[in-house]
mmCIF file of C-alpha atoms in Angstrom:
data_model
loop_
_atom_site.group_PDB
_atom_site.id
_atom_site.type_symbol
_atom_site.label_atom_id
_atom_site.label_comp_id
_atom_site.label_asym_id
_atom_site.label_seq_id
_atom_site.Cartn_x
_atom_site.Cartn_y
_atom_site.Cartn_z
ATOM 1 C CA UNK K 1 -49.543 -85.124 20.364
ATOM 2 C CA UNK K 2 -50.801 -85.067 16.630
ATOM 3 C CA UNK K 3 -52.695 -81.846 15.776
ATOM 4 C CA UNK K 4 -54.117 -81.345 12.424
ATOM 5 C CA UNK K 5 -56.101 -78.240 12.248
ATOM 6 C CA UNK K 6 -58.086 -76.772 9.089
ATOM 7 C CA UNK K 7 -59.270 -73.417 8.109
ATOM 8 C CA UNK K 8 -60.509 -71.880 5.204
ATOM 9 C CA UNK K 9 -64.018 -73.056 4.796
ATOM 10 C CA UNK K 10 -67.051 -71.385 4.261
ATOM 11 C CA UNK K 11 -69.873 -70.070 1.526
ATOM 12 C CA UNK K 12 -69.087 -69.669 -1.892
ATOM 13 C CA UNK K 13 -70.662 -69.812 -5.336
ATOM 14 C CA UNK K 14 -70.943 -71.872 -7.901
ATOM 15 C CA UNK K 15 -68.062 -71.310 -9.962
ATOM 16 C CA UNK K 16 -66.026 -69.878 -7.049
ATOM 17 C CA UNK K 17 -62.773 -70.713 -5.491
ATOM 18 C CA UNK K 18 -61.215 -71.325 -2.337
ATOM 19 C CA UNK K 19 -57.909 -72.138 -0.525
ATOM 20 C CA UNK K 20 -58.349 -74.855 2.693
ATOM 21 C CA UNK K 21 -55.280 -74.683 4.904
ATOM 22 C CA UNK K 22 -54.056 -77.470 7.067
ATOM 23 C CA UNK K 23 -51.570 -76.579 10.006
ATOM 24 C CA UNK K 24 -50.073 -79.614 11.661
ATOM 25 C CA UNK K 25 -48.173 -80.283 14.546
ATOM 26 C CA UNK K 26 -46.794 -82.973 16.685
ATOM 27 C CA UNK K 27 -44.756 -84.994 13.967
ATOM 28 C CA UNK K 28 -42.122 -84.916 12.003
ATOM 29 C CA UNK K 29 -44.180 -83.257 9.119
ATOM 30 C CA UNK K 30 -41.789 -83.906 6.034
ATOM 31 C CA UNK K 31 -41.905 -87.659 6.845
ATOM 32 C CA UNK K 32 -45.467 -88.045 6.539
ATOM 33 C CA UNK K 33 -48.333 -87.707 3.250
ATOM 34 C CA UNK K 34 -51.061 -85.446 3.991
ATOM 35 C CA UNK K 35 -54.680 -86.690 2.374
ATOM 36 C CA UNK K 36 -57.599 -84.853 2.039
ATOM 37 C CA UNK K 37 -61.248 -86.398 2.915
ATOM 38 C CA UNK K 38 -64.595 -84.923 2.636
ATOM 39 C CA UNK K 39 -67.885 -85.793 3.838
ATOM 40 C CA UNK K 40 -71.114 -84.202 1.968
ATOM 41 C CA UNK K 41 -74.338 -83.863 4.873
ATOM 42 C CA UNK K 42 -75.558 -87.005 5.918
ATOM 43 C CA UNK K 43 -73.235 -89.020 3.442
ATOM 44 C CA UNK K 44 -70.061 -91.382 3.809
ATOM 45 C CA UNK K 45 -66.756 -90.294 3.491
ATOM 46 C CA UNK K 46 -65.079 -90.030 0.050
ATOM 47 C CA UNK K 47 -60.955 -89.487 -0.615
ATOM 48 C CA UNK K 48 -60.336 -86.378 -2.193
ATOM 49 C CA UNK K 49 -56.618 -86.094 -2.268
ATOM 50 C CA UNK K 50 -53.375 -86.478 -0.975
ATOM 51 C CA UNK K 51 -49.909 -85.838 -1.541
ATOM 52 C CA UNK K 52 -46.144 -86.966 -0.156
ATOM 53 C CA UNK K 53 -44.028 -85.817 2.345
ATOM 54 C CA UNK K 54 -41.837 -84.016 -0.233
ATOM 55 C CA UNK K 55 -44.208 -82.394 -2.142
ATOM 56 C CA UNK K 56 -43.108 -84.540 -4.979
ATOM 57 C CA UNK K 57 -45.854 -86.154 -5.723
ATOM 58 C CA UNK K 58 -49.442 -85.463 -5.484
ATOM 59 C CA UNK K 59 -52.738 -87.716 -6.439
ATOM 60 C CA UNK K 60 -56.558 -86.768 -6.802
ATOM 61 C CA UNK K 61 -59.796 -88.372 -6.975
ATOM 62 C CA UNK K 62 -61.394 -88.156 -10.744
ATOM 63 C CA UNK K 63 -63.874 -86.118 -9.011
ATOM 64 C CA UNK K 64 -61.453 -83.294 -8.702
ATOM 65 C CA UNK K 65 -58.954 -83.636 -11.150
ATOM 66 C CA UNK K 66 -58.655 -80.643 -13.148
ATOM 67 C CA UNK K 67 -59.704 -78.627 -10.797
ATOM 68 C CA UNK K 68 -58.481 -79.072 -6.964
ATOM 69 C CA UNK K 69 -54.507 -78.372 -6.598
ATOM 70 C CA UNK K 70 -52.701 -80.008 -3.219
ATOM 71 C CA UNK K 71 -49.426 -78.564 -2.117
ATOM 72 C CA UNK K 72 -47.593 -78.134 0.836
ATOM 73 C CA UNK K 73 -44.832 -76.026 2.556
ATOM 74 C CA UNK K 74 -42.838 -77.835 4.796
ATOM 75 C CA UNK K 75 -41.550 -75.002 6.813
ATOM 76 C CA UNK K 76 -44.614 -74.301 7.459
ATOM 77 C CA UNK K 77 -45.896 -77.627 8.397
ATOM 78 C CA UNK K 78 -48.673 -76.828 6.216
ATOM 79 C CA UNK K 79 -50.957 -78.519 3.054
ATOM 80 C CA UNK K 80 -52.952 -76.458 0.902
ATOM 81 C CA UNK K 81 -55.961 -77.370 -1.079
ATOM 82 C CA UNK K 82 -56.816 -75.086 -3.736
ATOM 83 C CA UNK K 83 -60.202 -75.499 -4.649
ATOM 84 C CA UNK K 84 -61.537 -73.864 -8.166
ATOM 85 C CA UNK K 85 -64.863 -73.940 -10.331
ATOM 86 C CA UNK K 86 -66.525 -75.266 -7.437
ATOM 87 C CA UNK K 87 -70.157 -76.952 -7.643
ATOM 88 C CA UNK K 88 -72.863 -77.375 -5.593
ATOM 89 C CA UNK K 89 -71.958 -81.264 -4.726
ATOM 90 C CA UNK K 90 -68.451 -79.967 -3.456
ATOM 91 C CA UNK K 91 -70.626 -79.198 -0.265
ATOM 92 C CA UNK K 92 -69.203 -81.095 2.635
ATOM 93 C CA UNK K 93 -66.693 -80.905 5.467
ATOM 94 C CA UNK K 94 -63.240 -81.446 4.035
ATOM 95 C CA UNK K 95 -60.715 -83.614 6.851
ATOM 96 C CA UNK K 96 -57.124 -83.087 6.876
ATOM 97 C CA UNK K 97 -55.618 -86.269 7.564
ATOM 98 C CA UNK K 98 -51.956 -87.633 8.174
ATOM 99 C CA UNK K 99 -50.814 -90.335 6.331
ATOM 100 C CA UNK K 100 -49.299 -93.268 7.832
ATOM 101 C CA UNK K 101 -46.143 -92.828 6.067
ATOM 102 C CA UNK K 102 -43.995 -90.540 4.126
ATOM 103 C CA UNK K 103 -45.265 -91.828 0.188
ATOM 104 C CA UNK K 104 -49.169 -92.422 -0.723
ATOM 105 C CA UNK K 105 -49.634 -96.154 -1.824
ATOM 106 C CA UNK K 106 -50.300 -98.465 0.380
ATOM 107 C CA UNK K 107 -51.034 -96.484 3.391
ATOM 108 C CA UNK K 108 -53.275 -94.901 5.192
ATOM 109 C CA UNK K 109 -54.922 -91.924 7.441
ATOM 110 C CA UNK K 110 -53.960 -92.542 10.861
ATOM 111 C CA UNK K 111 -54.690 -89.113 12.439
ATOM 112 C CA UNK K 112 -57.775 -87.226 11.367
ATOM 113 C CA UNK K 113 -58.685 -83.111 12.032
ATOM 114 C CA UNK K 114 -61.963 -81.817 12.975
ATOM 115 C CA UNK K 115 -62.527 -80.760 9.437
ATOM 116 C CA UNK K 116 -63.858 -77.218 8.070
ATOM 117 C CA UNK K 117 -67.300 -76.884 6.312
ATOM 118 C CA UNK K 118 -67.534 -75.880 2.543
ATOM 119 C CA UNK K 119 -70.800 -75.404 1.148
ATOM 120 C CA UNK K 120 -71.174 -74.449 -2.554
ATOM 121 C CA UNK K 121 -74.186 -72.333 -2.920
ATOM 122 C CA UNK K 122 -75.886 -68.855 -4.670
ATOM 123 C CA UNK C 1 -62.334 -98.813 -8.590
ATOM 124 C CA UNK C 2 -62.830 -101.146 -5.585
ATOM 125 C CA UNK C 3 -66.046 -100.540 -4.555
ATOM 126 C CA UNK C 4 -66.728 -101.423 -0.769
ATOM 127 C CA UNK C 5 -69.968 -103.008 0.793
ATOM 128 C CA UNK C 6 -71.263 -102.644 3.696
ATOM 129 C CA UNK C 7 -73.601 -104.308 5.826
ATOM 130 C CA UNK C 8 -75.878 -104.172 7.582
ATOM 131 C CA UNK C 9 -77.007 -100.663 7.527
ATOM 132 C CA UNK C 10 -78.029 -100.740 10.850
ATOM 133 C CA UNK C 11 -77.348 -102.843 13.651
ATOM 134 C CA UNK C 12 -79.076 -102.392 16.444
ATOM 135 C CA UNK C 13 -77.961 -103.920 19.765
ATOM 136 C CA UNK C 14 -78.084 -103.722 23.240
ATOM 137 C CA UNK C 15 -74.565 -102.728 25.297
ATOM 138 C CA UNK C 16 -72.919 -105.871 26.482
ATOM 139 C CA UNK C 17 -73.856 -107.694 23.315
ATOM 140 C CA UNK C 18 -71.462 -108.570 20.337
ATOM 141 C CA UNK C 19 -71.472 -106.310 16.984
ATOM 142 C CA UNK C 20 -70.108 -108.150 14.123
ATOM 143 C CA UNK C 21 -69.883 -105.875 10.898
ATOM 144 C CA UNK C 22 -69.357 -106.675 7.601
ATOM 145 C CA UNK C 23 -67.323 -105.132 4.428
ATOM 146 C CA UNK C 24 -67.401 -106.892 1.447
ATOM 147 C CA UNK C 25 -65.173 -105.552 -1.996
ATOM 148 C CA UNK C 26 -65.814 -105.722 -5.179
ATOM 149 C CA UNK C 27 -62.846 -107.213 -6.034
ATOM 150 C CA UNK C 28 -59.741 -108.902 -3.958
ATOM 151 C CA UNK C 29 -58.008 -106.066 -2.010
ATOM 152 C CA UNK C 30 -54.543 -106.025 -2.000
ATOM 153 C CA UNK C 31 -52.508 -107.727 0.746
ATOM 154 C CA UNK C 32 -55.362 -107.022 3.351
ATOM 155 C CA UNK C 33 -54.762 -103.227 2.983
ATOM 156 C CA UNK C 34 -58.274 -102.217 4.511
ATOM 157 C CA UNK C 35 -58.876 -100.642 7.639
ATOM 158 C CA UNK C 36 -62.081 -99.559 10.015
ATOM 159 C CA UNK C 37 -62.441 -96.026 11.361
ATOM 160 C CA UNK C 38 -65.570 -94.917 13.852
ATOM 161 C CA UNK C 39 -67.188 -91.859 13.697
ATOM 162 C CA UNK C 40 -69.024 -90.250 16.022
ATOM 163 C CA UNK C 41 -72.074 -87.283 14.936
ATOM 164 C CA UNK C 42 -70.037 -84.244 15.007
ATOM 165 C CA UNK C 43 -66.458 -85.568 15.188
ATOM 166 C CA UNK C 44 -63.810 -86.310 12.801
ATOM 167 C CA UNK C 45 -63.064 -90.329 12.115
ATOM 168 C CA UNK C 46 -61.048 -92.233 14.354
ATOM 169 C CA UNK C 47 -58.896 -95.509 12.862
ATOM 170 C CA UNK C 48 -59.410 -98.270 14.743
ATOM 171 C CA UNK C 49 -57.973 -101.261 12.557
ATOM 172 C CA UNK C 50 -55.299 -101.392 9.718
ATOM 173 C CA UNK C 51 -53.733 -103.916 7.966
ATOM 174 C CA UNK C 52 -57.317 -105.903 8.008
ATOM 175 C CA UNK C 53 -56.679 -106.798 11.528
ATOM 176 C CA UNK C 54 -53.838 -104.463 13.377
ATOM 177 C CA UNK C 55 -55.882 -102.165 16.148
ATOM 178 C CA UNK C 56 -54.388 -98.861 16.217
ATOM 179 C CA UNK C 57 -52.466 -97.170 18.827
ATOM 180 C CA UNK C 58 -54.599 -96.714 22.355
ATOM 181 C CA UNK C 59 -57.890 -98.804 21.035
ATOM 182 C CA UNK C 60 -59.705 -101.336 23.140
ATOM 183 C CA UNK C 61 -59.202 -104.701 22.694
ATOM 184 C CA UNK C 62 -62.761 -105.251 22.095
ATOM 185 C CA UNK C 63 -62.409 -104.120 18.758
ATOM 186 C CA UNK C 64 -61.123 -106.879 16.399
ATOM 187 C CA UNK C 65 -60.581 -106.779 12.636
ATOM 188 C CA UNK C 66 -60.779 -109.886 10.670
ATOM 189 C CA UNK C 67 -60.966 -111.203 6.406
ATOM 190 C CA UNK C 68 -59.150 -111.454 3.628
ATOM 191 C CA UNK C 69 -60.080 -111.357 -0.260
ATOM 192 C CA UNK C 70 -63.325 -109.854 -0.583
ATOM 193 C CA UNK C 71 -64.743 -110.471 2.816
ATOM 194 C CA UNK C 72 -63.500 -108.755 5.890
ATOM 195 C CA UNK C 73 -65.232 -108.092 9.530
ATOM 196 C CA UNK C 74 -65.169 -105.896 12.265
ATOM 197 C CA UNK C 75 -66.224 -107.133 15.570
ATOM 198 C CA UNK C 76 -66.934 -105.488 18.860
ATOM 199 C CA UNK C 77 -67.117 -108.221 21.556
ATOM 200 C CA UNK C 78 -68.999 -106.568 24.091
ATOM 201 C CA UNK C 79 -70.772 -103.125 22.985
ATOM 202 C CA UNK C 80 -69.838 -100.110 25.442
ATOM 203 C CA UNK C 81 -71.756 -97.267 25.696
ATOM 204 C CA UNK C 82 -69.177 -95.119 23.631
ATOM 205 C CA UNK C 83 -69.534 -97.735 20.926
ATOM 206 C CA UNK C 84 -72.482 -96.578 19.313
ATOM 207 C CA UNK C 85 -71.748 -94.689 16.329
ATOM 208 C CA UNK C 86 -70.876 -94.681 12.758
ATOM 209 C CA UNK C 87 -68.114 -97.415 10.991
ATOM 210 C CA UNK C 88 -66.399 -97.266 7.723
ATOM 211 C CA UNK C 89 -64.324 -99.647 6.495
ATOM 212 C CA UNK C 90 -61.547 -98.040 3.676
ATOM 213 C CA UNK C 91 -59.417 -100.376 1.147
ATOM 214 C CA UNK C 92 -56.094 -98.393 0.447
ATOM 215 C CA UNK C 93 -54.370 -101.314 -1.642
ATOM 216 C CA UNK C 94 -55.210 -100.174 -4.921
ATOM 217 C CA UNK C 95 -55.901 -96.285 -6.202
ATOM 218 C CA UNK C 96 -58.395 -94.643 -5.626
ATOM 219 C CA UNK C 97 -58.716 -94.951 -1.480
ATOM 220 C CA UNK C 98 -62.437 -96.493 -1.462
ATOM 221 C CA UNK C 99 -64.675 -96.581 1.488
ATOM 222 C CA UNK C 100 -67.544 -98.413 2.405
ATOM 223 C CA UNK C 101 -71.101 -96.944 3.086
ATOM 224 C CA UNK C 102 -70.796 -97.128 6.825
ATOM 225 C CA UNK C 103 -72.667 -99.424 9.352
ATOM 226 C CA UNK C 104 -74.523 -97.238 12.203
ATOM 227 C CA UNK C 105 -74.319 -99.391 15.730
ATOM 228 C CA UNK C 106 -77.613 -98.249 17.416
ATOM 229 C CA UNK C 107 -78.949 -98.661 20.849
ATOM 230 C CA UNK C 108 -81.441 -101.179 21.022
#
């Protein structure tokens, strides 16, 4: 069974930084892209990130370029988003989601995780 | 970017009825990359179509995908209760991944 589960949310202020961790298990991790998805309260879902089943290549909305880094460890089974200068309409829950094949174009998120809450505030 | 259209914003219906929901882009997307995902309050999105009209593994059959160009469709044949809640539709033929502003499927 796919399991995606993320960690690392919580309160932080503007400016601020944080790390969101995504443990998954149930596939053969290195075979699959990992893509990031957040939802701000009460809104629609917007693409934040993703980035290959190597590591080799990674991709970002304009909305975070510059200052959200994806990476992942594949011994650990695990993506990282690194999240810096941080504003108040980063609030949202973030979604770990596999990717429905090992490279980015052309595919999509075909397992989802429950998501971790991020709220930007002083 | 692709920008996605949805509508309506609200459909309400009663169960047993027929939901037909519409995603419009704002240009052609690409080979019929688009898919549909529901989402219920408090839960992480579920794909139900890909490939404009593929259901994913272990969905009903009462969810159909349809379209091609700018126009595509989701349609529910006969509402069950679980079927009320929140649907995006996503184009992931051309960068960025776009999605839609979501159709809610009420209770009537």
């Amino acid at each position: 069974e796919v399991q995606l589960l993320e960690s690392g949310g919580g309160l932080v202020q503007p400016g601020g930084s944080l790390t969101l961790t995504c443990a998954a298990s149930g596939f053969t991790f290195n075979h699959y892209a990992v893509s990031w998805v957040r939802q701000a309260p009460g809104k629609g879902l917007e693409w934040v990130s993703a980035i290959s089943g190597s590591g080799g290549s990674t991709y970002y909305a304009d909305s975070v370029k510059g200052r959200f880094t994806i990476s992942r460890d594949n011994s650990k089974n695990t993506v990282y988003l690194q999240m810096n200068s941080l504003r108040a309409d980063d609030t949202a829950v973030f979604y770990c989601a596999k990717d429905s094949s090992v490279g980015f174009r052309l595919n999509y998120c075909d397992y989802w995780g429950q998501g971790t809450l991020v709220t930007v505030s002083s | 970017e692709i920008v996605l259209t949805q509508s309506p914003g609200t459909l309400s219906l009663s169960p047993g009825e027929r939901a037909t929901l519409s995603c419009r882009a704002s240009q052609s997307v690409t080979s019929r990359y688009l898919a549909w995902f529901q989402q219920k309050p408090g839960q992480a999105p579920r794909l139900l179509i890909y490939g404009t009209s593929n259901r994913a593994t272990g969905i009903a059959d009462r969810f159909s995908g349809s379209g091609s160009g700018t126009d595509f469709t989701l349609t529910i044949s006969r509402l069950e209760p679980e079927d009320f809640a929140m649907y995006y539709c996503q184009q992931y033929g051309s960068s960025p991944r776009t999605f839609g502003q979501g159709t809610k499927v009420e209770i009537k």
